[in-house]
Structures are given as C-alpha cells and as structure tokens.
Short mmCIF file of C-alpha atoms and ligand atoms in Angstrom, two decimals:
data_model
loop_
_atom_site.label_atom_id
_atom_site.label_comp_id
_atom_site.label_asym_id
_atom_site.label_seq_id
_atom_site.Cartn_x
_atom_site.Cartn_y
_atom_site.Cartn_z
CA MET Y 1 -112.16 117.85 -21.28
CA ILE Y 2 -112.38 119.02 -17.65
CA ILE Y 3 -115.16 117.41 -15.64
CA GLU Y 4 -115.95 119.52 -12.60
CA ASP Y 5 -118.83 117.41 -11.33
CA ALA Y 6 -118.61 113.62 -11.74
CA ARG Y 7 -122.41 113.41 -11.24
CA LEU Y 8 -122.21 110.60 -8.70
CA ASP Y 9 -125.74 111.42 -7.46
CA GLU Y 10 -127.12 110.60 -10.87
CA ILE Y 11 -124.99 107.43 -11.15
CA ARG Y 12 -126.13 106.17 -7.71
CA GLU Y 13 -129.73 106.17 -8.93
CA PHE Y 14 -129.36 103.76 -11.81
CA LEU Y 15 -126.15 101.86 -10.87
CA PRO Y 16 -127.71 98.96 -8.87
CA GLU Y 17 -130.14 98.19 -11.68
CA TRP Y 18 -127.51 98.50 -14.40
CA LEU Y 19 -125.15 96.27 -12.43
CA GLU Y 20 -127.76 93.53 -12.21
CA ARG Y 21 -128.34 93.78 -15.96
CA SER Y 22 -124.60 93.51 -16.66
CA ARG Y 23 -124.26 90.59 -14.24
CA GLN Y 24 -126.23 88.50 -16.73
CA GLU Y 25 -123.31 88.85 -19.18
CA ALA Y 26 -121.19 86.72 -16.83
CA ALA Y 27 -123.06 83.66 -18.10
CA ALA Y 28 -121.31 84.07 -21.47
CA GLY Y 29 -117.85 84.10 -19.87
CA GLU Y 30 -115.45 81.67 -18.21
CA VAL Y 31 -113.45 82.07 -15.01
CA ALA Y 32 -109.69 81.71 -15.69
CA SER Y 33 -108.37 78.32 -14.65
CA TYR Y 34 -104.81 78.16 -16.00
CA ILE Y 35 -103.74 79.43 -12.57
CA PRO Y 36 -105.66 76.73 -10.63
CA GLU Y 37 -106.34 78.90 -7.58
CA LEU Y 38 -108.17 81.51 -9.72
CA SER Y 39 -110.80 78.96 -10.78
CA LYS Y 40 -112.33 79.18 -7.28
CA ALA Y 41 -113.66 82.71 -7.98
CA PRO Y 42 -117.47 83.06 -8.13
CA ARG Y 43 -118.48 83.26 -11.77
CA GLU Y 44 -121.55 85.47 -11.25
CA ALA Y 45 -119.82 88.08 -9.08
CA LEU Y 46 -119.79 91.69 -10.26
CA GLY Y 47 -118.81 94.77 -8.30
CA ILE Y 48 -117.95 98.38 -9.04
CA HIS Y 49 -116.64 101.33 -7.04
CA LEU Y 50 -116.31 104.89 -8.37
CA LEU Y 51 -114.41 107.53 -6.42
CA ASP Y 52 -114.25 111.22 -7.26
CA LYS Y 53 -111.57 113.80 -6.51
CA HIS Y 54 -113.48 115.05 -3.46
CA GLY Y 55 -113.61 111.58 -1.91
CA ASP Y 56 -117.29 110.96 -2.75
CA SER Y 57 -118.05 107.49 -3.98
CA ALA Y 58 -120.69 105.29 -5.54
CA SER Y 59 -120.60 101.51 -5.49
CA ALA Y 60 -122.74 98.50 -6.27
CA GLY Y 61 -122.70 94.72 -6.29
CA ASP Y 62 -119.83 92.64 -4.94
CA CYS Y 63 -117.53 95.62 -4.46
CA GLY Y 64 -116.17 94.27 -1.15
CA MET Y 65 -114.87 91.08 -2.77
CA ALA Y 66 -111.07 90.72 -2.73
CA PHE Y 67 -109.31 89.57 -5.89
CA THR Y 68 -105.72 89.54 -7.16
CA LEU Y 69 -104.53 92.37 -9.38
CA GLN Y 70 -102.88 90.09 -11.97
CA SER Y 71 -102.10 92.14 -15.10
CA ILE Y 72 -103.49 95.33 -13.57
CA SER Y 73 -100.32 95.42 -11.45
CA LYS Y 74 -98.23 95.80 -14.62
CA VAL Y 75 -99.30 99.44 -15.00
CA PHE Y 76 -97.88 100.32 -11.60
CA THR Y 77 -94.69 98.26 -11.81
CA LEU Y 78 -94.04 100.04 -15.11
CA ILE Y 79 -94.47 103.38 -13.34
CA LEU Y 80 -92.16 102.30 -10.50
CA ALA Y 81 -89.54 101.05 -13.00
CA LEU Y 82 -89.73 104.42 -14.80
CA MET Y 83 -89.31 106.24 -11.48
CA ASP Y 84 -86.34 103.99 -10.62
CA ASN Y 85 -84.55 104.06 -13.99
CA GLY Y 86 -85.94 106.82 -16.23
CA GLU Y 87 -87.51 106.47 -19.68
CA ASP Y 88 -84.40 105.72 -21.72
CA ALA Y 89 -83.26 102.78 -19.59
CA VAL Y 90 -86.73 101.19 -19.56
CA PHE Y 91 -87.41 101.56 -23.28
CA GLU Y 92 -83.99 100.17 -24.17
CA ARG Y 93 -85.38 96.84 -22.96
CA VAL Y 94 -89.12 97.08 -23.71
CA GLY Y 95 -90.93 98.47 -26.77
CA MET Y 96 -93.99 100.70 -27.08
CA GLU Y 97 -96.24 98.90 -29.57
CA PRO Y 98 -99.32 96.67 -29.29
CA THR Y 99 -98.74 93.08 -30.45
CA GLY Y 100 -102.07 91.75 -31.62
CA ASP Y 101 -101.01 88.49 -29.91
CA ASN Y 102 -102.09 86.93 -26.63
CA PHE Y 103 -100.66 88.45 -23.45
CA ASN Y 104 -98.51 85.37 -22.83
CA SER Y 105 -97.36 84.84 -26.41
CA MET Y 106 -93.70 84.28 -27.29
CA LEU Y 107 -94.29 84.63 -31.02
CA LYS Y 108 -92.92 88.11 -31.71
CA LEU Y 109 -89.91 87.59 -29.43
CA GLU Y 110 -88.50 85.29 -32.05
CA LEU Y 111 -89.79 87.04 -35.16
CA VAL Y 112 -88.57 90.56 -34.54
CA ARG Y 113 -85.05 91.87 -34.01
CA PRO Y 114 -83.92 93.13 -31.56
CA GLY Y 115 -85.92 90.57 -29.58
CA ILE Y 116 -87.14 92.91 -26.87
CA PRO Y 117 -90.76 92.58 -25.69
CA PHE Y 118 -93.20 94.68 -27.71
CA ASN Y 119 -94.64 96.55 -24.71
CA PRO Y 120 -94.60 96.52 -20.89
CA LEU Y 121 -98.15 95.14 -20.51
CA ILE Y 122 -97.65 91.75 -22.17
CA ASN Y 123 -96.04 89.15 -19.91
CA ALA Y 124 -92.61 89.32 -21.58
CA GLY Y 125 -92.56 93.10 -21.09
CA ALA Y 126 -93.87 93.01 -17.53
CA ILE Y 127 -91.37 90.30 -16.53
CA THR Y 128 -88.60 92.51 -17.93
CA VAL Y 129 -90.02 95.49 -16.04
CA SER Y 130 -90.00 93.42 -12.81
CA SER Y 131 -86.27 92.93 -13.27
CA LEU Y 132 -85.79 96.71 -13.51
CA ILE Y 133 -87.33 97.46 -10.09
CA ARG Y 134 -84.60 98.70 -7.75
CA GLY Y 135 -83.58 96.35 -4.93
CA SER Y 136 -80.69 93.97 -4.35
CA THR Y 137 -82.83 90.88 -3.69
CA PRO Y 138 -86.22 89.68 -5.00
CA GLU Y 139 -87.60 90.21 -1.48
CA GLU Y 140 -86.45 93.83 -1.47
CA LYS Y 141 -87.96 94.47 -4.91
CA SER Y 142 -91.27 92.88 -3.87
CA ALA Y 143 -91.33 94.90 -0.65
CA ARG Y 144 -90.78 98.14 -2.60
CA ILE Y 145 -93.60 97.26 -5.02
CA LEU Y 146 -96.00 96.49 -2.18
CA GLU Y 147 -95.09 99.70 -0.40
CA PHE Y 148 -95.66 101.72 -3.61
CA PHE Y 149 -99.04 100.07 -4.25
CA ARG Y 150 -100.13 100.70 -0.65
CA LYS Y 151 -99.22 104.36 -1.00
CA LEU Y 152 -101.20 104.66 -4.25
CA SER Y 153 -104.20 103.02 -2.61
CA GLY Y 154 -104.27 105.68 0.10
CA GLY Y 155 -102.61 103.49 2.73
CA SER Y 156 -104.73 100.36 2.29
CA PRO Y 157 -102.97 97.36 3.93
CA LEU Y 158 -102.61 95.45 0.66
CA GLU Y 159 -101.03 91.98 0.90
CA VAL Y 160 -99.94 89.21 -1.45
CA ASN Y 161 -102.41 86.31 -1.67
CA GLU Y 162 -99.92 83.51 -0.96
CA ALA Y 163 -102.20 80.75 -2.27
CA VAL Y 164 -102.55 82.46 -5.67
CA TYR Y 165 -98.82 83.22 -5.71
CA ARG Y 166 -97.90 79.58 -5.03
CA SER Y 167 -100.47 78.34 -7.52
CA GLU Y 168 -98.95 80.46 -10.29
CA PHE Y 169 -95.37 79.78 -9.22
CA GLU Y 170 -95.99 76.02 -9.43
CA THR Y 171 -97.75 76.08 -12.80
CA GLY Y 172 -96.22 79.09 -14.59
CA ASN Y 173 -94.14 77.19 -17.13
CA LEU Y 174 -95.06 79.43 -20.04
CA ASN Y 175 -93.82 82.47 -18.11
CA ARG Y 176 -90.66 80.47 -17.29
CA SER Y 177 -90.12 79.84 -21.00
CA ILE Y 178 -90.53 83.55 -21.69
CA GLY Y 179 -88.02 84.30 -18.93
CA TYR Y 180 -85.36 81.94 -20.29
CA PHE Y 181 -85.93 83.26 -23.79
CA LEU Y 182 -85.35 86.80 -22.53
CA VAL Y 183 -82.11 85.72 -20.84
CA GLU Y 184 -80.97 84.15 -24.12
CA ASN Y 185 -81.77 87.42 -25.93
CA GLY Y 186 -79.76 89.45 -23.39
CA VAL Y 187 -82.87 91.32 -22.21
CA LEU Y 188 -82.85 89.79 -18.72
CA ASN Y 189 -79.61 89.60 -16.76
CA ASP Y 190 -80.98 88.19 -13.49
CA SER Y 191 -81.95 84.66 -12.49
CA VAL Y 192 -85.26 83.72 -14.10
CA GLU Y 193 -86.66 82.26 -10.88
CA ASP Y 194 -85.80 85.44 -8.98
CA VAL Y 195 -87.44 87.71 -11.57
CA LEU Y 196 -90.51 85.48 -11.77
CA SER Y 197 -90.92 85.48 -8.01
CA VAL Y 198 -91.11 89.31 -8.14
CA TYR Y 199 -93.49 89.18 -11.13
CA PHE Y 200 -95.81 86.50 -9.69
CA ARG Y 201 -95.88 88.29 -6.33
CA HIS Y 202 -97.04 91.61 -7.75
CA CYS Y 203 -99.67 89.82 -9.87
CA SER Y 204 -100.90 88.18 -6.65
CA ILE Y 205 -101.40 91.37 -4.65
CA GLU Y 206 -104.98 91.30 -3.42
CA ALA Y 207 -107.29 94.31 -3.59
CA THR Y 208 -110.94 95.33 -3.70
CA CYS Y 209 -112.74 97.56 -6.22
CA ARG Y 210 -112.32 100.41 -3.75
CA ASP Y 211 -108.53 99.96 -3.73
CA LEU Y 212 -108.52 99.89 -7.53
CA ALA Y 213 -110.60 103.08 -7.70
CA ARG Y 214 -108.26 104.76 -5.22
CA MET Y 215 -105.17 103.82 -7.26
CA ALA Y 216 -106.89 104.90 -10.46
CA LEU Y 217 -107.76 108.25 -8.89
CA VAL Y 218 -104.02 109.04 -8.65
CA LEU Y 219 -103.74 108.42 -12.40
CA ALA Y 220 -106.85 110.57 -12.94
CA GLY Y 221 -105.00 113.30 -11.02
CA ASP Y 222 -101.97 113.04 -13.34
CA GLY Y 223 -99.90 111.53 -10.51
CA THR Y 224 -101.11 113.75 -7.69
CA ASP Y 225 -103.44 112.13 -5.17
CA PRO Y 226 -106.43 114.49 -5.22
CA LEU Y 227 -107.41 113.45 -1.69
CA SER Y 228 -104.07 114.15 0.01
CA SER Y 229 -102.61 116.56 -2.60
CA GLU Y 230 -99.45 114.44 -2.44
CA LYS Y 231 -97.46 114.11 -5.68
CA LEU Y 232 -96.88 110.36 -6.03
CA ILE Y 233 -95.94 109.94 -9.70
CA PRO Y 234 -94.31 112.37 -12.15
CA ARG Y 235 -96.90 113.53 -14.70
CA ARG Y 236 -94.81 112.28 -17.63
CA TYR Y 237 -94.93 108.70 -16.33
CA VAL Y 238 -98.70 108.84 -15.93
CA GLN Y 239 -98.86 110.03 -19.53
CA ILE Y 240 -96.83 106.98 -20.62
CA ALA Y 241 -98.92 104.54 -18.53
CA LYS Y 242 -102.16 106.11 -19.77
CA THR Y 243 -101.09 105.70 -23.39
CA PHE Y 244 -100.28 102.01 -22.91
CA MET Y 245 -103.64 101.53 -21.18
CA ILE Y 246 -105.42 102.96 -24.21
CA THR Y 247 -103.38 101.06 -26.81
CA CYS Y 248 -102.97 97.69 -25.06
CA GLY Y 249 -104.61 97.71 -21.62
CA MET Y 250 -107.56 95.52 -22.64
CA TYR Y 251 -105.50 92.95 -24.58
CA ASN Y 252 -106.72 92.47 -28.17
CA ALA Y 253 -109.96 94.28 -27.39
CA SER Y 254 -108.17 97.56 -26.63
CA GLY Y 255 -109.32 99.19 -29.87
CA GLU Y 256 -112.92 98.13 -29.30
CA PHE Y 257 -112.88 99.36 -25.69
CA ALA Y 258 -111.38 102.69 -26.82
CA ILE Y 259 -114.20 103.08 -29.33
CA LYS Y 260 -117.01 101.98 -27.01
CA ALA Y 261 -115.85 103.39 -23.65
CA GLY Y 262 -113.01 105.73 -24.64
CA LEU Y 263 -111.20 105.47 -21.30
CA PRO Y 264 -107.69 104.28 -20.33
CA ALA Y 265 -108.12 100.88 -18.68
CA LYS Y 266 -106.24 97.77 -17.61
CA SER Y 267 -107.74 94.39 -17.00
CA GLY Y 268 -106.43 91.19 -15.40
CA VAL Y 269 -107.24 87.47 -15.59
CA SER Y 270 -108.90 87.54 -12.19
CA GLY Y 271 -111.61 89.71 -13.78
CA GLY Y 272 -110.54 93.08 -12.39
CA ILE Y 273 -110.57 96.25 -14.47
CA LEU Y 274 -109.00 99.52 -13.38
CA THR Y 275 -110.06 102.58 -15.32
CA PHE Y 276 -110.47 106.30 -14.81
CA VAL Y 277 -111.95 109.50 -16.15
CA PRO Y 278 -108.99 111.91 -16.29
CA GLY Y 279 -109.36 114.81 -13.88
CA ALA Y 280 -112.53 113.37 -12.39
CA LEU Y 281 -112.90 109.76 -11.28
CA GLY Y 282 -111.10 106.55 -10.36
CA ILE Y 283 -113.03 103.35 -11.09
CA GLY Y 284 -112.51 99.73 -10.00
CA VAL Y 285 -114.53 96.80 -11.32
CA VAL Y 286 -114.45 93.04 -10.72
CA GLY Y 287 -116.31 90.29 -12.55
CA PRO Y 288 -114.36 86.99 -12.71
CA ALA Y 289 -116.06 85.48 -15.79
CA LEU Y 290 -113.93 86.45 -18.79
CA ASN Y 291 -115.02 86.92 -22.40
CA ALA Y 292 -113.20 85.45 -25.40
CA LYS Y 293 -110.71 88.33 -25.39
CA GLY Y 294 -109.82 87.69 -21.71
CA ASN Y 295 -111.60 90.70 -20.19
CA SER Y 296 -114.37 90.59 -17.58
CA SER Y 297 -117.50 89.90 -19.58
CA ALA Y 298 -119.92 91.68 -17.24
CA GLY Y 299 -117.36 94.35 -16.29
CA VAL Y 300 -116.79 95.48 -19.88
CA HIS Y 301 -120.54 95.56 -20.50
CA LEU Y 302 -121.13 97.77 -17.46
CA LEU Y 303 -118.24 100.14 -18.17
CA GLU Y 304 -119.15 100.64 -21.81
CA ARG Y 305 -122.75 101.44 -20.95
CA LEU Y 306 -121.74 103.77 -18.10
CA SER Y 307 -119.24 105.68 -20.21
CA GLN Y 308 -121.73 106.14 -23.04
CA ARG Y 309 -124.49 107.32 -20.72
CA MET Y 310 -122.16 109.76 -18.87
CA ASP Y 311 -120.36 110.86 -22.07
CA TRP Y 312 -116.91 110.10 -20.63
CA SER Y 313 -115.10 109.13 -23.82
CA LEU Y 314 -111.84 111.00 -24.33
CA PHE Y 315 -112.22 110.77 -28.08
N1 LIG D 401 -100.07 86.51 -13.59
C1 LIG D 401 -100.73 86.36 -14.86
C2 LIG D 401 -99.83 85.68 -15.86
O1 LIG D 401 -98.69 85.98 -15.94
C3 LIG D 401 -101.17 87.72 -15.34
C4 LIG D 401 -101.87 87.64 -16.66
C5 LIG D 401 -103.06 88.52 -16.83
O2 LIG D 401 -103.70 89.03 -15.90
N2 LIG D 401 -103.43 88.67 -18.07
O3 LIG D 401 -100.24 84.84 -16.61
#
C-alpha cells in the first residue's frame, strides 16, 4: 500500500472533537505508579501529533506535554544494537517470539532452555540489548543512545529526565532480579548495575508527541528520514523493528491492536504510543492513564478510530 496523500487536511477537521471524545476513556485507566515519579502525570491528559513525509503536521490536545519514552525506547536501542553488532550477534542472546506474559515477567526465563529472553521488547530482552550497545563505559553507551535518538528526532535536544531515572533506579528491584538471572544464565556478561543504568536512562529520555512522530517518520521511511533524505537506519533493521512492533509492541494487546488499528506501534508505561503508517506518516500519542493491558486507554481508543476512519490498516 503506497499512500501518496496522508489527507492531513481532512484529519485536522475532526481531530479536536475526536480527541475530546477519546479523552473520556482516560477515566477507565490508571496512571502507572510502580515508578513513583510517573504517578505525578495528569490522568486526563491526551495529545497527538501526526507528521507526513513533506513535513506537514496535524496535532491536538496536550501534544506539547513532555513524558518519558519508557518502553518505546526499546525499539530504538534494538535498532542501535543491530547497527552495532549485526543480526546474528543480537539474536544469539535474544529471541524473536511474543511471550503472552507481562513485560517484566521472569517466568519464561526459567521455563525455557536456552534461557535467553523471548524478544527484545520485554524487559529481559531490552536489558540484554542495552548491554550490547557499543561503548566502554555505561556513560559512553548512554551518550551514544541519546545522540542516536536526537538524530532520529530531527535534532531535537532530547534529555534524560533525572527525577524519573532516579525514581526507577531506586525502586527497580524486579529489573535487578531479571538482570542477575540473566548473568546466571550467561546472557549478560557485564555488571548488572552498569547495564541497568544504561537501560533506566534510555527509558527516562523525555520527549513530546512531536518528537515521537518525528522518530516514527524515519521508520515510516524505511530508515531514511523523508525530511532530510538522510539514511539513518538500514532498511533490514527497520523491517525487524517493525515486525516486533506488530507482534509484541502493545504488550498482550498486540493482536487486538493489529486487528483494530493494523499499524506497527510501541507503547510505554508513561502512556506514550509511537506508531506510523509506512511510507506516509509518523504518529506520536500520549495519554498517561493506562488500561488493564498497560497501554494508554485514551490513546488506543483514538488511534483505533483514526486508523479505521482513514483505512490505514496494513492487513
Ligand atoms: N522502565 C520501565 C520498566 O522497566 C519500562 C516499562 C514499560 O514502559 N513497559 O519497568
């Protein structure tokens, strides 16, 4: 499917009204609190930004609100790890299958042999991927990740939210358990605290819906930034990332989102969702109240309706 015209004019007409309708869905959700700092996010917030390959955009709601990328960052650290190491080295340590378990579950690590994480988007997989980023110190790895993310966002001065980082570092005992388990299994060779500092830092990178849409636009362009024509990611690695986004990007609601919206997407516990229409549009959404599956309650509602109305489904 090649979309020549993303029909932003049409979207601009109904978007504010649709956003307000979807905002009501926030009431059914809960803001994540297991990272204490995240619980401060406004429950009723909802914002969206859509950006097409010509640089035209449409936005509505709280699209200027900054939030941390959380699990959305895992898509791009996976891509950077692939660029640093190649496919074979990455998939020696991380699998390619959905789990059906929670993103922070340790269950399958013990049940399945070899005990490598099922995929790079669950925490065990993303922590492993963090260890594969090139750099001789955690600081160097984190600096390379930030630099890569800034480049993908078209030069936006993205920064780590230190308060969120510290909040997760102080309370992230489940991720610590996963880390030590991975060391025991021979999947991680580095110090757990060092790997976790890289992982927590990239989860705590702060962005807006516009930044998300800009990063997503590079994926929509198969790795080439349509606005600068710069090739930022090899096409093959976008193909891999896109496939994981479809099969496990929306946690255990990935199948439902594929059926209802039909777009590659990745969500995070701060309520962000990054998605895109291949060849046409990058989209960023934030709505901090999460549904029972851990995705933005209002954000999913808005994206599913939008995709159906605009006939964006890839399937
Ligand atoms: N930093 C979060 C964690 O490890 C990311 C989880 C998420 O967004 N699902 O728990």
